[in-house]
Coordinates of C-alpha atoms in Angstrom, one line a residue:
Chain A
M23 CA 21.7 19.0 -8.5
I24 CA 18.0 19.9 -8.5
A25 CA 16.3 20.5 -5.2
I26 CA 12.7 19.2 -5.3
I27 CA 11.1 21.0 -2.4
D28 CA 9.4 18.5 -0.1
Y29 CA 6.9 20.3 2.0
G30 CA 4.3 17.6 2.4
A31 CA 2.1 18.3 -0.6
G32 CA 1.4 15.8 -3.3
N33 CA 3.1 13.0 -5.1
I34 CA 6.7 14.3 -5.2
F35 CA 8.1 10.9 -6.0
S36 CA 6.7 11.0 -9.6
V37 CA 8.8 14.2 -10.2
K38 CA 11.8 12.4 -8.7
N39 CA 11.2 9.3 -10.8
A40 CA 11.1 11.4 -14.0
L41 CA 14.3 13.3 -13.2
D42 CA 16.0 10.0 -12.3
F43 CA 14.8 8.5 -15.6
I44 CA 16.3 11.3 -17.7
G45 CA 19.5 11.3 -15.6
L46 CA 19.1 14.7 -13.8
K47 CA 20.6 14.6 -10.3
N48 CA 18.1 15.6 -7.7
I49 CA 17.3 15.6 -4.0
L50 CA 14.0 15.7 -2.1
T51 CA 14.5 18.3 0.5
D52 CA 13.1 20.9 2.9
K53 CA 16.5 22.1 4.2
K54 CA 17.5 25.6 3.5
S55 CA 21.2 24.7 2.9
E56 CA 20.3 22.1 0.3
I57 CA 18.0 24.6 -1.5
E58 CA 20.8 27.2 -1.4
N59 CA 23.4 24.8 -2.7
A60 CA 21.2 23.4 -5.5
D61 CA 21.7 24.4 -9.2
G62 CA 18.0 24.5 -9.8
I63 CA 14.7 24.3 -7.8
I64 CA 11.5 22.4 -8.5
L65 CA 8.4 23.2 -6.4
P66 CA 5.8 20.5 -6.9
G67 CA 2.4 20.4 -5.4
V68 CA -1.0 18.9 -5.4
G69 CA -3.8 20.1 -3.1
A70 CA -5.1 23.5 -2.1
F71 CA -3.4 26.9 -2.3
P72 CA -3.9 28.0 1.3
S73 CA -2.7 24.8 2.9
A74 CA 0.3 24.6 0.6
M75 CA 1.3 28.2 1.6
N76 CA 0.8 27.3 5.2
M77 CA 3.0 24.3 4.9
L78 CA 5.8 26.3 3.3
K79 CA 5.4 28.9 6.0
E80 CA 5.5 26.3 8.8
K81 CA 8.7 24.9 7.3
G82 CA 10.1 28.4 7.1
L83 CA 10.7 28.1 3.4
I84 CA 9.0 31.1 2.0
E85 CA 11.8 33.6 2.2
I86 CA 14.5 31.2 1.0
I87 CA 12.4 30.2 -2.0
R88 CA 11.7 33.9 -2.9
K89 CA 15.4 34.7 -2.7
Q90 CA 16.7 31.6 -4.4
A91 CA 14.2 31.6 -7.2
Y92 CA 15.8 34.7 -8.7
Q93 CA 19.2 33.2 -8.6
K94 CA 18.8 29.8 -10.4
P95 CA 16.4 28.0 -12.7
F96 CA 13.1 27.5 -10.9
L97 CA 10.1 25.4 -12.0
G98 CA 6.8 25.3 -10.2
I99 CA 4.6 22.3 -11.2
C100 CA 0.7 22.3 -11.0
L101 CA -0.1 23.9 -7.6
G102 CA 3.6 24.7 -7.4
M103 CA 3.1 26.8 -10.5
Q104 CA 0.1 28.6 -9.0
L105 CA 2.0 29.5 -5.8
I106 CA 4.5 31.6 -7.8
F107 CA 1.8 34.2 -8.4
E108 CA 0.8 37.0 -6.0
K109 CA -2.5 35.8 -4.8
G110 CA -4.7 32.7 -4.9
F111 CA -8.5 32.6 -4.4
E112 CA -9.0 29.0 -3.6
F113 CA -11.4 28.9 -0.6
E114 CA -10.0 32.2 0.7
E115 CA -7.7 35.0 -0.6
T116 CA -4.2 33.9 0.2
E117 CA -0.9 35.5 -0.5
G118 CA 1.4 33.6 -2.9
L119 CA 5.2 33.7 -3.4
S120 CA 4.8 36.7 -5.7
L121 CA 7.5 35.7 -8.2
I122 CA 5.4 36.6 -11.2
E123 CA 2.6 39.2 -11.3
G124 CA -0.8 37.6 -11.5
T125 CA -3.5 35.8 -9.6
V126 CA -4.9 32.3 -9.4
E127 CA -8.7 32.0 -9.9
K128 CA -11.4 29.4 -10.3
M129 CA -12.0 28.0 -13.8
E130 CA -15.5 28.4 -15.0
P131 CA -15.7 27.0 -18.5
K132 CA -19.2 26.6 -19.9
D133 CA -20.5 23.1 -20.3
L134 CA -17.2 21.5 -19.4
S135 CA -16.5 19.6 -16.2
I136 CA -14.1 20.8 -13.5
P137 CA -11.5 19.6 -12.6
H138 CA -9.9 19.9 -16.0
I139 CA -8.4 16.4 -16.2
G140 CA -6.7 14.8 -19.1
W141 CA -4.5 15.4 -22.1
N142 CA -4.8 18.8 -23.7
K143 CA -2.9 20.5 -26.5
L144 CA -0.2 23.1 -25.8
E145 CA -0.5 26.2 -28.0
I146 CA 2.8 28.1 -27.9
L147 CA 2.4 31.8 -27.5
N148 CA 5.9 32.9 -26.6
P149 CA 8.6 30.3 -27.0
C150 CA 10.8 29.9 -23.9
P151 CA 13.8 27.6 -23.1
L152 CA 11.3 24.9 -21.9
T153 CA 9.5 24.7 -25.2
N154 CA 12.8 24.0 -27.2
G155 CA 12.3 21.1 -29.5
L156 CA 8.6 20.6 -28.9
S157 CA 6.5 19.9 -31.9
E158 CA 3.5 22.1 -32.7
S159 CA 0.9 19.7 -31.4
E160 CA 2.1 18.3 -28.1
Y161 CA -0.4 17.1 -25.6
V162 CA 0.3 17.2 -21.9
Y163 CA -1.5 16.0 -18.9
F164 CA -3.6 18.3 -16.7
V165 CA -5.3 17.9 -13.4
H166 CA -6.6 21.2 -11.9
S167 CA -9.5 23.4 -11.1
Y168 CA -7.9 26.8 -10.8
K169 CA -5.9 28.8 -13.4
A170 CA -3.4 31.6 -13.5
V171 CA -4.6 35.0 -14.6
C172 CA -1.6 37.0 -15.8
R173 CA -0.3 39.2 -18.7
D174 CA 0.3 37.5 -22.0
E175 CA 4.0 38.3 -22.0
Y176 CA 4.4 35.8 -19.1
I177 CA 2.5 33.0 -21.0
S178 CA 4.7 30.7 -22.9
A179 CA 1.9 28.3 -23.8
Y180 CA -1.8 27.9 -23.1
C181 CA -4.4 25.3 -23.8
E182 CA -8.1 25.6 -24.8
Y183 CA -10.6 24.4 -22.3
G184 CA -13.7 26.5 -22.8
E185 CA -11.3 29.4 -22.4
K186 CA -7.6 30.0 -22.8
V187 CA -5.8 28.4 -19.8
P188 CA -2.2 29.4 -19.1
A189 CA -0.3 26.1 -19.3
L190 CA 3.4 27.2 -19.2
V191 CA 4.4 30.6 -17.7
F192 CA 7.8 32.2 -17.4
K193 CA 9.6 35.3 -16.4
D194 CA 13.4 35.4 -16.6
N195 CA 14.6 32.1 -15.0
I196 CA 11.3 31.4 -13.2
F197 CA 9.0 28.9 -14.9
G198 CA 5.6 27.3 -14.0
A199 CA 3.8 24.4 -15.6
Q200 CA 0.1 24.0 -14.9
F201 CA 0.3 20.5 -16.3
H202 CA 2.3 17.6 -15.0
P203 CA 5.5 17.2 -17.1
E204 CA 6.3 14.1 -15.1
K205 CA 3.1 12.5 -16.3
S206 CA 3.1 13.8 -19.8
G207 CA 4.9 11.1 -21.7
K208 CA 7.8 12.1 -24.0
A209 CA 6.8 15.7 -24.3
G210 CA 6.9 16.1 -20.5
L211 CA 10.3 14.4 -20.2
K212 CA 11.5 16.8 -23.0
I213 CA 10.4 19.8 -21.0
L214 CA 12.2 18.5 -17.9
K215 CA 15.3 17.8 -19.9
N216 CA 15.1 21.4 -21.2
F217 CA 15.0 22.5 -17.6
G218 CA 18.1 20.5 -16.9
E219 CA 19.8 22.1 -19.9
M220 CA 19.6 25.5 -18.1
L221 CA 21.4 24.4 -15.0
Chain B
M49 CA -10.1 20.4 -26.2
L50 CA -9.2 17.2 -24.4
A51 CA -7.8 14.3 -26.4
K52 CA -9.8 11.0 -26.3
R53 CA -7.7 8.6 -24.3
I54 CA -6.7 5.0 -25.2
I55 CA -6.1 2.9 -22.2
P56 CA -4.5 -0.6 -22.2
C57 CA -5.5 -2.6 -19.1
L58 CA -3.3 -5.3 -17.6
D59 CA -4.6 -8.1 -15.3
V60 CA -1.9 -8.7 -12.7
R61 CA -1.7 -11.7 -10.4
D62 CA 1.2 -12.3 -8.0
G63 CA 3.3 -9.8 -9.8
K64 CA 2.8 -11.2 -13.3
V65 CA 0.5 -10.1 -16.2
V66 CA -2.0 -12.8 -16.7
K67 CA -4.8 -13.4 -19.1
G68 CA -7.6 -15.8 -18.5
I69 CA -8.6 -18.1 -21.3
N70 CA -12.3 -18.8 -21.1
F71 CA -12.3 -18.6 -17.3
V72 CA -10.2 -21.8 -17.1
G73 CA -6.5 -21.9 -16.8
I74 CA -5.1 -18.5 -16.2
K75 CA -1.8 -18.3 -18.0
E76 CA 1.1 -16.1 -17.0
V77 CA 2.3 -14.1 -19.8
G78 CA 4.6 -11.3 -18.8
D79 CA 6.2 -8.7 -16.6
P80 CA 3.8 -5.9 -15.8
V81 CA 6.6 -3.2 -15.6
E82 CA 7.9 -4.1 -19.1
C83 CA 4.4 -4.3 -20.5
A84 CA 3.4 -1.0 -19.1
A85 CA 6.7 0.6 -20.3
M86 CA 6.0 -0.8 -23.8
Y87 CA 2.5 0.7 -23.8
D88 CA 3.8 4.1 -22.7
E89 CA 6.4 3.9 -25.5
Q90 CA 3.6 3.2 -28.0
G91 CA 1.6 6.2 -26.9
A92 CA -0.9 4.8 -24.4
D93 CA -2.5 7.8 -22.6
E94 CA -2.9 5.9 -19.3
I95 CA -2.2 2.4 -18.0
V96 CA -4.6 0.4 -15.8
F97 CA -3.4 -2.4 -13.6
L98 CA -6.1 -4.7 -12.3
D99 CA -4.8 -6.7 -9.4
I100 CA -6.5 -10.1 -9.4
T101 CA -4.3 -11.4 -6.6
A102 CA -6.2 -13.2 -3.9
T103 CA -3.6 -13.5 -1.2
H104 CA -2.2 -11.0 1.3
E105 CA 1.4 -11.7 0.2
G106 CA 0.3 -11.0 -3.4
R107 CA -0.8 -7.5 -2.3
G108 CA 2.7 -6.5 -1.3
T109 CA 4.0 -7.8 -4.6
M110 CA 1.5 -5.6 -6.4
L111 CA 2.7 -2.5 -4.5
E112 CA 6.2 -3.4 -5.5
V113 CA 5.1 -3.7 -9.2
V114 CA 3.5 -0.3 -8.9
R115 CA 6.7 1.2 -7.4
N116 CA 8.8 -0.2 -10.2
T117 CA 6.4 0.8 -12.9
A118 CA 6.3 4.4 -11.6
K119 CA 10.1 4.6 -12.2
K120 CA 9.7 3.8 -15.9
V121 CA 6.2 4.9 -16.9
F122 CA 5.5 8.6 -17.3
V123 CA 1.8 8.6 -18.1
P124 CA -1.0 8.3 -15.5
L125 CA -1.2 4.9 -13.8
T126 CA -4.5 3.6 -12.4
V127 CA -4.5 0.6 -10.0
G128 CA -7.6 -1.4 -9.1
G129 CA -8.6 -4.7 -7.7
G130 CA -9.1 -5.6 -4.0
I131 CA -9.0 -2.0 -2.8
K132 CA -11.2 -2.0 0.3
T133 CA -10.0 0.7 2.7
I134 CA -8.6 4.2 2.9
E135 CA -5.3 2.5 3.9
D136 CA -5.3 0.5 0.6
F137 CA -5.8 3.8 -1.2
R138 CA -2.9 5.4 0.6
D139 CA -0.6 2.5 0.1
T140 CA -1.4 2.3 -3.6
L141 CA -1.0 6.1 -4.2
R142 CA 2.2 6.2 -2.2
A143 CA 3.6 3.4 -4.3
G144 CA 3.2 5.6 -7.3
A145 CA -0.3 5.1 -8.7
D146 CA -2.0 8.3 -9.8
K147 CA -5.6 7.0 -9.5
V148 CA -7.2 4.1 -7.6
S149 CA -10.1 2.2 -9.0
V150 CA -12.8 0.7 -6.7
N151 CA -15.6 -1.6 -7.7
S152 CA -17.5 -4.0 -5.4
S153 CA -16.0 -2.5 -2.2
A154 CA -17.6 0.8 -3.2
V155 CA -21.0 -0.9 -3.8
R156 CA -20.8 -2.5 -0.4
N157 CA -19.5 0.7 1.2
P158 CA -20.3 3.9 -0.8
E159 CA -18.7 6.0 1.9
L160 CA -15.3 4.8 0.7
I161 CA -15.8 7.0 -2.3
S162 CA -16.4 10.2 -0.4
Q163 CA -13.7 9.5 2.2
A164 CA -11.1 8.8 -0.4
A165 CA -12.2 11.9 -2.4
D166 CA -11.9 14.1 0.6
I167 CA -8.5 12.9 1.6
F168 CA -6.8 12.3 -1.8
G169 CA -8.9 14.4 -4.2
N170 CA -11.6 13.5 -6.7
Q171 CA -9.1 13.2 -9.5
C172 CA -7.7 9.9 -8.1
V173 CA -11.0 8.1 -7.3
V174 CA -12.2 6.0 -10.2
V175 CA -15.4 4.0 -9.6
A176 CA -15.5 0.9 -11.8
I177 CA -19.0 -0.3 -12.6
D178 CA -19.8 -3.6 -14.2
A179 CA -23.3 -3.4 -15.7
K180 CA -25.6 -6.0 -17.3
R181 CA -29.0 -5.6 -19.1
R182 CA -32.2 -6.3 -17.3
S183 CA -35.2 -7.8 -19.0
D184 CA -37.0 -4.4 -18.7
G185 CA -34.3 -2.7 -20.8
G186 CA -32.5 -1.0 -17.9
F187 CA -29.1 -2.0 -16.5
T188 CA -28.1 -3.6 -13.2
V189 CA -24.8 -3.5 -11.3
V190 CA -23.1 -6.8 -11.1
V191 CA -20.1 -7.7 -9.0
N192 CA -17.6 -10.7 -8.7
G193 CA -17.0 -10.8 -12.4
G194 CA -20.7 -10.7 -13.2
R195 CA -21.6 -13.6 -10.9
I196 CA -23.6 -11.6 -8.4
D197 CA -26.4 -9.3 -9.4
T198 CA -26.7 -6.5 -6.7
G199 CA -30.1 -5.4 -7.9
I200 CA -28.8 -1.8 -8.0
D201 CA -29.7 0.3 -11.0
A202 CA -26.5 1.1 -12.9
V203 CA -27.6 4.6 -14.0
K204 CA -28.6 5.5 -10.4
W205 CA -25.4 4.1 -9.0
A206 CA -23.3 6.1 -11.5
Q207 CA -25.1 9.3 -10.4
K208 CA -24.5 8.4 -6.8
A209 CA -20.9 7.7 -7.3
E210 CA -20.5 11.1 -8.9
S211 CA -22.3 12.9 -6.1
L212 CA -20.1 11.1 -3.6
G213 CA -17.0 12.4 -5.3
A214 CA -15.9 9.9 -7.9
G215 CA -13.6 11.6 -10.4
E216 CA -14.2 9.1 -13.2
I217 CA -16.3 6.1 -14.0
L218 CA -14.8 3.0 -15.6
L219 CA -17.9 1.4 -17.2
T220 CA -17.7 -2.2 -18.3
S221 CA -20.6 -3.9 -20.1
M222 CA -20.9 -7.6 -19.1
D223 CA -23.1 -8.1 -22.1
T224 CA -20.5 -7.1 -24.7
D225 CA -17.3 -7.9 -22.7
G226 CA -15.3 -10.6 -24.5
T227 CA -17.6 -10.6 -27.6
K228 CA -15.4 -8.3 -29.8
K229 CA -18.7 -7.0 -31.3
G230 CA -18.2 -3.4 -30.2
F231 CA -18.6 -1.3 -27.1
D232 CA -22.0 -1.2 -25.5
I233 CA -23.2 2.1 -27.0
E234 CA -26.6 1.9 -25.4
L235 CA -25.2 1.5 -21.9
L236 CA -22.6 4.2 -22.4
N237 CA -25.2 6.7 -23.5
A238 CA -27.4 5.8 -20.6
I239 CA -24.6 6.6 -18.2
C240 CA -22.9 9.5 -20.1
S241 CA -26.1 11.4 -20.3
V242 CA -26.5 11.6 -16.5
V243 CA -23.0 12.3 -15.3
K244 CA -20.5 15.1 -16.0
I245 CA -17.4 13.3 -14.9
P246 CA -15.4 11.4 -17.6
V247 CA -16.6 7.9 -18.5
I248 CA -14.2 5.2 -19.7
A249 CA -15.7 2.7 -22.1
S250 CA -14.8 -0.9 -21.5
G251 CA -15.8 -4.3 -22.9
G252 CA -16.4 -5.5 -26.4
C253 CA -14.0 -3.8 -28.7
G254 CA -12.6 -6.0 -31.5
T255 CA -11.8 -3.7 -34.4
L256 CA -10.5 -0.2 -35.2
E257 CA -14.1 0.9 -36.1
H258 CA -15.3 0.0 -32.7
F259 CA -13.0 2.7 -31.3
S260 CA -14.2 5.4 -33.6
E261 CA -17.8 4.3 -33.1
V262 CA -17.6 4.7 -29.4
F263 CA -16.3 8.3 -29.7
E264 CA -18.7 9.2 -32.5
K265 CA -21.8 7.8 -30.9
T266 CA -21.2 8.5 -27.2
K267 CA -19.6 11.1 -24.9
A268 CA -17.1 8.6 -23.5
S269 CA -13.8 10.2 -22.7
A270 CA -11.6 7.1 -23.1
A271 CA -11.7 3.6 -24.3
L272 CA -10.1 0.7 -22.5
A273 CA -9.0 -2.6 -23.9
A274 CA -7.1 -5.6 -22.5
S275 CA -6.7 -8.7 -24.6
L276 CA -6.9 -6.9 -27.9
F277 CA -3.7 -5.0 -27.1
H278 CA -2.2 -7.8 -25.1
Y279 CA -2.4 -10.3 -27.9
K280 CA -1.3 -7.6 -30.4
E281 CA -4.4 -7.9 -32.5
L282 CA -4.3 -4.1 -32.6
T283 CA -1.7 -1.7 -31.4
V284 CA -2.2 1.7 -29.7
P285 CA -0.6 3.6 -32.6
Q286 CA -3.0 1.8 -35.1
V287 CA -6.0 2.8 -33.0
K288 CA -4.8 6.4 -32.7
A289 CA -4.0 6.7 -36.4
H290 CA -7.5 5.5 -37.2
L291 CA -9.1 7.9 -34.8
R292 CA -7.1 10.8 -36.2
E293 CA -8.3 9.9 -39.7
K294 CA -11.8 10.1 -38.3
N295 CA -11.0 13.6 -37.0
I296 CA -11.3 12.5 -33.4
P297 CA -8.7 14.4 -31.2
V298 CA -6.0 12.1 -30.0
R299 CA -2.5 12.5 -28.6
I300 CA 0.0 11.1 -31.1

């Protein structure tokens, strides 16, 4: 059972639809007991860093996520990926979940529009369990304006958008996808299946 | 670098995919959920549903179609047609659409663009513009399928839409639409040169070369086609294979 954390941010149903489609049991939840009992956790998210952290705080979920994330496969998607770092700088400096060392900063590519929206190519730097079986030129779907800044050892894959943008990050059993695997066609479903394999 | 997107568009009425034949006799030709899933399977980068339902009951049916499609289609889904209010935006996004496209309602009420962008984010607000040549060489915005000339300059309207918070422009040329003689390169260049947001080219494609031409001669981010794909004159994989041969980045 995968707990998809429902804290009021973004289109969580598309994550649920994708997991249902590939046959991974899941539950949308904001309950501590369900998060504790789950075999894996997905933290989705669309919106702004400070308001997402606030919503997690209001629901009293920060500590439980910090604790549980080390004990079972954990995947943050899009804003959910950004939240796993130490600090975000969207609008104001905000403390993140601090599961991986790094920060989240505004993208400033020359001559390219922001948000970075569309299909971009994954360049694999350090293979991880989620990249199993992916071909060398997989495109995945991005929608974001901020990017992770972290050490290369945590970057499984990046994409080129005027600069190198971390696309898939990991540390032990903690994973983060800047793109939307649930909207990235077959490659995205493969990544979610790989996540399911780890449970 | 971003891949150029190929987008099949489906006209949906009362829950069925329909295709008009010369404006007379709209014929029902398929299930939108199945059609969308087939295009996803073929490698379409995005799917657009254009709701041409006129009745209130039909609207509910459309949301049901969107809900069912979102369970089977895992590429972005854009829904347009008849979206007039923030509530329409909310309902459509909640049903599972990733983006909502507005056309004449945005012309009548430009504030709708900024309100929707503030609440839901720029990335999900697509402004569809239907443009037609004026005698002086410029382009005018038309609505109601080209029947009403608003007198608004298309280039200025595109700029305004961007400044109000549109995330993307879906640009249809009423001069080339249905001709199969190629996309309207002149119109696309006029708009692409003044906005930074992605522009989707629509109207006029009939051959593989038209797809490579639009990406070689304009800054369009995506190309949309309806009947061409619908009647299987060309398939998405054929178009992408052709673009790759021409060294245009595509997702295969």
